[in-house]
Short mmCIF file of C-alpha atoms in Angstrom, two decimals:
data_model
loop_
_atom_site.label_atom_id
_atom_site.label_comp_id
_atom_site.label_asym_id
_atom_site.label_seq_id
_atom_site.Cartn_x
_atom_site.Cartn_y
_atom_site.Cartn_z
CA MET A 1 -8.43 -93.96 -2.83
CA SER A 2 -11.52 -94.68 -4.88
CA ALA A 3 -14.54 -96.94 -4.55
CA THR A 4 -17.44 -98.21 -6.60
CA ASP A 5 -20.53 -99.90 -5.22
CA GLY A 6 -24.08 -100.03 -6.50
CA GLY A 7 -23.20 -97.97 -9.58
CA GLY A 8 -21.60 -95.05 -7.77
CA ALA A 9 -18.01 -93.96 -8.27
CA VAL A 10 -16.14 -92.06 -5.59
CA ALA A 11 -12.77 -90.40 -6.11
CA VAL A 12 -10.90 -89.16 -3.03
CA LEU A 13 -8.72 -86.07 -3.26
CA HIS A 14 -6.39 -84.95 -0.48
CA THR A 15 -4.89 -81.62 -1.54
CA VAL A 16 -6.13 -78.15 -2.39
CA ALA A 17 -4.38 -78.36 -5.77
CA GLU A 18 -6.24 -81.57 -6.63
CA VAL A 19 -9.62 -80.05 -5.79
CA ARG A 20 -8.93 -76.90 -7.76
CA ALA A 21 -7.87 -78.97 -10.80
CA TRP A 22 -11.08 -81.01 -10.45
CA ARG A 23 -13.15 -77.83 -10.23
CA GLU A 24 -11.51 -76.40 -13.34
CA GLU A 25 -12.38 -79.59 -15.18
CA GLN A 26 -16.03 -79.22 -14.16
CA ARG A 27 -16.03 -75.56 -15.20
CA SER A 28 -14.51 -76.38 -18.59
CA GLN A 29 -17.41 -78.77 -19.18
CA GLY A 30 -20.03 -76.25 -18.10
CA ARG A 31 -20.97 -78.35 -15.05
CA THR A 32 -22.33 -76.84 -11.85
CA VAL A 33 -20.92 -78.06 -8.53
CA GLY A 34 -22.83 -78.86 -5.35
CA PHE A 35 -20.79 -78.94 -2.16
CA VAL A 36 -21.57 -80.86 1.06
CA PRO A 37 -19.14 -80.03 3.92
CA THR A 38 -19.00 -82.75 6.61
CA MET A 39 -16.80 -84.01 9.41
CA GLY A 40 -17.33 -87.59 8.27
CA ALA A 41 -18.95 -90.42 10.24
CA LEU A 42 -21.62 -90.15 7.56
CA HIS A 43 -25.23 -91.11 8.28
CA ALA A 44 -28.52 -90.90 6.40
CA GLY A 45 -28.72 -87.15 7.04
CA HIS A 46 -25.46 -86.53 5.23
CA LEU A 47 -26.51 -88.83 2.39
CA GLY A 48 -29.73 -86.82 2.10
CA LEU A 49 -27.63 -83.69 1.56
CA VAL A 50 -25.64 -85.52 -1.11
CA ALA A 51 -28.90 -86.55 -2.80
CA ALA A 52 -30.14 -82.95 -2.72
CA ALA A 53 -26.87 -81.76 -4.22
CA GLY A 54 -27.09 -84.40 -6.93
CA GLU A 55 -30.59 -83.32 -7.86
CA GLU A 56 -29.76 -79.63 -8.12
CA THR A 57 -26.23 -79.62 -9.54
CA ASP A 58 -24.19 -81.57 -12.08
CA ALA A 59 -21.24 -82.65 -9.90
CA VAL A 60 -21.09 -83.30 -6.16
CA LEU A 61 -18.11 -82.61 -3.89
CA VAL A 62 -18.18 -83.86 -0.28
CA SER A 63 -15.54 -82.70 2.18
CA ILE A 64 -14.63 -84.97 5.09
CA PHE A 65 -12.54 -83.11 7.63
CA VAL A 66 -12.64 -83.11 11.43
CA ASN A 67 -11.90 -79.45 12.09
CA PRO A 68 -9.77 -78.85 15.21
CA ALA A 69 -10.61 -75.13 15.28
CA GLN A 70 -14.22 -75.74 16.30
CA PHE A 71 -13.33 -77.86 19.34
CA ALA A 72 -12.32 -76.50 22.74
CA PRO A 73 -9.47 -78.21 24.63
CA HIS A 74 -11.96 -80.05 26.88
CA GLU A 75 -14.18 -81.31 24.04
CA ASP A 76 -14.20 -84.57 22.11
CA LEU A 77 -11.77 -83.88 19.24
CA ASP A 78 -9.62 -86.93 19.93
CA ARG A 79 -12.53 -89.37 20.14
CA TYR A 80 -14.64 -87.86 17.36
CA PRO A 81 -15.27 -90.75 14.92
CA ARG A 82 -12.98 -90.86 11.88
CA THR A 83 -14.29 -93.42 9.41
CA LEU A 84 -13.08 -92.36 5.96
CA ALA A 85 -13.05 -95.80 4.34
CA ASP A 86 -16.57 -96.54 5.58
CA ASP A 87 -17.74 -93.06 4.53
CA VAL A 88 -16.44 -93.65 1.00
CA ARG A 89 -18.27 -96.98 0.84
CA LYS A 90 -21.51 -95.32 1.94
CA LEU A 91 -21.15 -92.65 -0.73
CA ALA A 92 -20.44 -95.27 -3.38
CA ALA A 93 -23.53 -97.22 -2.31
CA THR A 94 -25.72 -94.21 -3.17
CA GLY A 95 -25.15 -94.93 -6.84
CA ARG A 96 -24.01 -91.35 -7.45
CA ALA A 97 -20.71 -90.17 -8.81
CA VAL A 98 -19.20 -88.22 -5.93
CA THR A 99 -15.82 -86.60 -5.37
CA VAL A 100 -14.47 -86.47 -1.80
CA PHE A 101 -12.02 -83.94 -0.42
CA ALA A 102 -10.35 -85.46 2.64
CA PRO A 103 -7.44 -83.18 3.57
CA ALA A 104 -4.91 -83.55 6.35
CA VAL A 105 -4.96 -80.98 9.13
CA SER A 106 -1.68 -79.58 7.79
CA GLU A 107 -3.31 -79.00 4.39
CA MET A 108 -6.11 -76.90 5.89
CA TYR A 109 -3.98 -75.16 8.54
CA PRO A 110 -0.47 -74.79 7.12
CA ARG A 111 0.54 -72.60 10.08
CA GLY A 112 -0.65 -75.28 12.50
CA ILE A 113 -3.73 -75.18 14.68
CA SER A 114 -4.41 -75.31 18.41
CA THR A 115 -7.75 -75.87 20.13
CA THR A 116 -6.76 -73.02 22.46
CA VAL A 117 -7.88 -69.81 20.74
CA ALA A 118 -5.18 -67.67 22.39
CA ALA A 119 -2.50 -69.95 20.93
CA GLN A 120 -3.83 -69.89 17.37
CA ARG A 121 -1.88 -68.16 14.63
CA GLY A 122 -2.99 -67.23 11.14
CA THR A 123 -6.24 -66.01 9.60
CA PHE A 124 -9.65 -66.67 11.17
CA VAL A 125 -13.21 -65.63 10.37
CA GLU A 126 -15.73 -64.38 12.93
CA VAL A 127 -19.40 -63.60 12.33
CA ARG A 128 -20.25 -61.26 15.18
CA GLY A 129 -23.79 -61.10 16.53
CA LEU A 130 -25.13 -64.39 15.22
CA SER A 131 -22.33 -66.42 16.82
CA GLU A 132 -22.80 -65.35 20.44
CA PRO A 133 -26.30 -66.57 21.46
CA LEU A 134 -27.58 -70.17 21.71
CA GLU A 135 -24.65 -72.49 20.99
CA GLY A 136 -22.27 -69.58 21.36
CA GLY A 137 -23.28 -69.20 24.99
CA THR A 138 -21.63 -72.47 26.01
CA ARG A 139 -19.23 -72.89 23.07
CA PRO A 140 -17.83 -69.39 22.44
CA HIS A 141 -15.05 -70.73 20.20
CA PHE A 142 -17.31 -72.86 18.02
CA PHE A 143 -18.56 -70.61 15.24
CA ARG A 144 -15.18 -68.94 14.84
CA GLY A 145 -13.81 -72.37 13.99
CA VAL A 146 -16.77 -73.27 11.78
CA ALA A 147 -16.75 -70.00 9.84
CA THR A 148 -13.01 -70.22 9.32
CA VAL A 149 -12.95 -73.75 7.96
CA VAL A 150 -16.06 -73.31 5.82
CA ALA A 151 -14.67 -70.09 4.33
CA LYS A 152 -11.52 -72.04 3.42
CA LEU A 153 -13.58 -74.89 1.95
CA PHE A 154 -15.80 -72.52 -0.05
CA HIS A 155 -12.70 -70.83 -1.45
CA ILE A 156 -11.11 -74.17 -2.35
CA ALA A 157 -14.22 -75.81 -3.81
CA GLY A 158 -15.52 -72.92 -5.91
CA ALA A 159 -18.97 -74.50 -5.71
CA ASP A 160 -22.20 -73.05 -7.01
CA VAL A 161 -24.42 -74.31 -4.17
CA ALA A 162 -23.58 -75.60 -0.66
CA PHE A 163 -25.93 -77.88 1.26
CA PHE A 164 -26.46 -77.95 5.03
CA GLY A 165 -28.91 -79.65 7.38
CA GLN A 166 -31.46 -77.75 9.45
CA LYS A 167 -30.37 -79.58 12.62
CA ASP A 168 -27.47 -77.12 12.77
CA VAL A 169 -29.81 -74.15 12.35
CA GLN A 170 -27.56 -71.55 13.96
CA GLN A 171 -24.68 -72.69 11.78
CA CYS A 172 -26.90 -72.16 8.73
CA CYS A 173 -27.69 -68.61 9.87
CA VAL A 174 -24.03 -67.83 10.60
CA LEU A 175 -22.81 -69.17 7.27
CA ARG A 176 -25.48 -67.38 5.26
CA ALA A 177 -24.40 -64.13 6.90
CA MET A 178 -20.76 -64.90 6.12
CA VAL A 179 -21.60 -65.62 2.48
CA ASP A 180 -23.50 -62.34 2.21
CA ASP A 181 -20.93 -60.24 4.07
CA LEU A 182 -17.88 -61.61 2.21
CA PHE A 183 -19.59 -61.83 -1.19
CA PHE A 184 -19.03 -65.52 -1.76
CA PRO A 185 -20.48 -66.38 -5.19
CA LEU A 186 -22.56 -69.34 -4.07
CA ALA A 187 -26.00 -70.14 -2.68
CA ILE A 188 -26.75 -72.03 0.54
CA ARG A 189 -29.53 -74.61 0.64
CA VAL A 190 -30.92 -75.80 3.97
CA VAL A 191 -32.33 -79.34 3.97
CA PRO A 192 -34.83 -80.46 6.65
CA THR A 193 -33.40 -82.38 9.61
CA ALA A 194 -33.05 -86.12 9.01
CA ARG A 195 -34.58 -88.16 11.83
CA ASP A 196 -34.80 -91.71 13.07
CA PRO A 197 -38.02 -92.98 11.44
CA ASP A 198 -39.18 -94.64 14.65
CA SER A 199 -38.19 -92.24 17.43
CA GLY A 200 -37.79 -88.90 15.65
CA LEU A 201 -34.33 -88.39 17.17
CA ALA A 202 -32.29 -86.10 14.94
CA LEU A 203 -29.52 -88.02 13.21
CA SER A 204 -26.06 -87.03 14.41
CA SER A 205 -22.59 -88.50 14.21
CA ARG A 206 -22.48 -88.23 18.00
CA ASN A 207 -25.47 -90.59 18.38
CA VAL A 208 -23.00 -93.48 18.20
CA TYR A 209 -21.88 -92.50 21.72
CA LEU A 210 -25.34 -93.13 23.20
CA THR A 211 -26.07 -96.24 25.22
CA ALA A 212 -29.29 -98.15 24.53
CA GLU A 213 -30.85 -96.57 27.62
CA GLN A 214 -29.79 -93.06 26.57
CA ARG A 215 -31.04 -93.61 23.03
CA ALA A 216 -34.45 -94.55 24.44
CA ARG A 217 -34.68 -91.30 26.47
CA ALA A 218 -33.07 -88.86 24.03
CA PRO A 219 -36.09 -88.47 21.68
CA ALA A 220 -38.09 -86.81 24.48
CA PHE A 221 -36.63 -83.47 23.46
CA TYR A 222 -38.08 -83.79 19.97
CA ARG A 223 -41.42 -84.88 21.39
CA GLY A 224 -41.39 -81.63 23.34
CA LEU A 225 -40.62 -79.68 20.18
CA CYS A 226 -43.55 -81.40 18.46
CA ARG A 227 -45.86 -80.50 21.35
CA ALA A 228 -44.75 -76.88 21.02
CA ARG A 229 -45.33 -77.00 17.26
CA ASP A 230 -48.86 -78.28 17.86
CA LEU A 231 -49.48 -75.49 20.35
CA PHE A 232 -48.25 -72.94 17.83
CA ALA A 233 -50.55 -74.43 15.17
CA SER A 234 -53.45 -73.94 17.60
CA GLY A 235 -52.62 -70.25 18.05
CA VAL A 236 -50.16 -70.22 20.96
CA VAL A 237 -47.30 -67.77 20.34
CA ALA A 238 -46.05 -67.02 23.89
CA ARG A 239 -42.48 -68.01 24.67
CA ASP A 240 -43.20 -69.36 28.15
CA GLU A 241 -45.92 -71.77 26.97
CA LEU A 242 -43.86 -73.07 24.05
CA LEU A 243 -40.73 -73.58 26.15
CA ALA A 244 -42.75 -75.27 28.90
CA ALA A 245 -43.94 -77.91 26.43
CA VAL A 246 -40.34 -78.83 25.64
CA ARG A 247 -39.17 -78.73 29.23
CA ASP A 248 -42.06 -80.88 30.45
CA GLU A 249 -41.26 -83.69 28.02
CA ALA A 250 -37.56 -83.40 28.79
CA ALA A 251 -38.20 -83.53 32.54
CA GLN A 252 -40.23 -86.72 32.22
CA ALA A 253 -37.28 -88.37 30.49
CA GLN A 254 -34.80 -86.83 32.96
CA LEU A 255 -32.84 -85.10 30.24
CA ASP A 256 -30.04 -82.79 31.32
CA ILE A 257 -31.15 -79.62 29.52
CA GLU A 258 -28.46 -77.06 28.71
CA TYR A 259 -30.77 -74.48 27.15
CA VAL A 260 -34.11 -74.04 25.36
CA CYS A 261 -34.69 -70.80 23.44
CA LEU A 262 -37.26 -69.09 21.25
CA SER A 263 -35.25 -66.93 18.88
CA SER A 264 -35.72 -64.43 16.09
CA PRO A 265 -34.68 -65.78 12.68
CA ASP A 266 -33.09 -62.41 11.90
CA ASP A 267 -30.56 -62.05 14.71
CA LEU A 268 -31.18 -65.14 16.92
CA ALA A 269 -32.08 -62.88 19.85
CA GLU A 270 -34.50 -64.32 22.41
CA VAL A 271 -38.09 -63.25 21.72
CA GLN A 272 -41.14 -63.28 23.98
CA GLU A 273 -43.49 -64.53 21.30
CA VAL A 274 -43.54 -65.80 17.74
CA GLY A 275 -43.93 -62.72 15.56
CA PRO A 276 -45.01 -62.31 11.93
CA GLY A 277 -41.55 -63.37 10.74
CA GLY A 278 -41.64 -66.61 12.70
CA ALA A 279 -39.18 -67.97 15.27
CA ILE A 280 -36.70 -70.76 15.94
CA LEU A 281 -37.37 -73.05 18.89
CA SER A 282 -34.12 -74.79 19.71
CA GLY A 283 -32.09 -76.32 22.49
CA ALA A 284 -29.26 -78.52 23.63
CA TRP A 285 -29.09 -81.32 26.17
CA ARG A 286 -26.63 -83.88 27.47
CA MET A 287 -26.86 -87.63 27.70
CA GLY A 288 -23.91 -88.48 29.91
CA SER A 289 -20.88 -86.96 28.15
CA THR A 290 -22.70 -86.67 24.81
CA ARG A 291 -24.15 -83.31 23.82
CA LEU A 292 -27.10 -83.19 21.41
CA ILE A 293 -28.99 -80.35 19.71
CA ASP A 294 -32.31 -80.02 17.90
CA ASN A 295 -34.78 -77.39 16.69
CA ILE A 296 -37.98 -76.66 14.83
CA LEU A 297 -39.03 -73.65 12.78
CA LEU A 298 -42.27 -71.88 13.69
CA GLY A 299 -43.98 -69.78 11.05
CA PHE A 300 -41.17 -69.55 8.50
CA GLU A 301 -38.77 -71.60 6.37
CA LEU A 302 -35.02 -71.26 5.94
#
């Protein structure tokens, strides 16, 4: 599959061998590669990562793969949007030359894969410590699946720089640790969260599940984060006051909060105040069956 639109050309590769041949071609020409791992259902946030990759590197590779290993049996793997043709059109419309890696599940997991961890066979990657708090508290399987598939993708792509969005801040921390611990020869760039220009709601592939009424209420969490950021700018560093600002806004919109945390950037442990190294204020909430996450950084940059 390939597409052109608005000056961009997109080639779609489906096998590890094809990607490695493509990477060797780039290397032979002295071209650097920027890599954007995604699960598809691309939105403006993903396209922003592609733009950042295009500005920093010579060739851009985008993976589109819905990874079964990061879903639990009760989660939304089966209904997660799979829109490859539309994704390719969106990439072509950017006007950039982009290569897509869209493998089958059997290509990425030749031994097969189950969403039940106890039934899984083969090689998996765990980043202990950073994976357990925050998202790991309610999704203990999640970062094992993420680290495993991203390690595979990094190994396949041989990229120089990989690009991720700040919305998935814990994922960024986990993957940076994995890169350091396993000596992957690439850098990770974290791009600020892309947001709806009117409401501030963080862009997410799961936003398509929201009803009009839910979409109207969902931005309250970000308004709470902004209130907390303003408090921090005025000198407030105490955990309880910062969390209260988020919870108050969420309560007014009747959001079903799963957690709100003030965490150390070093180990993601809960802290009682924003220290000299800064802190991450983050949380998750549900709108019906849809789970959303968001965060802001206080006093530091990723």
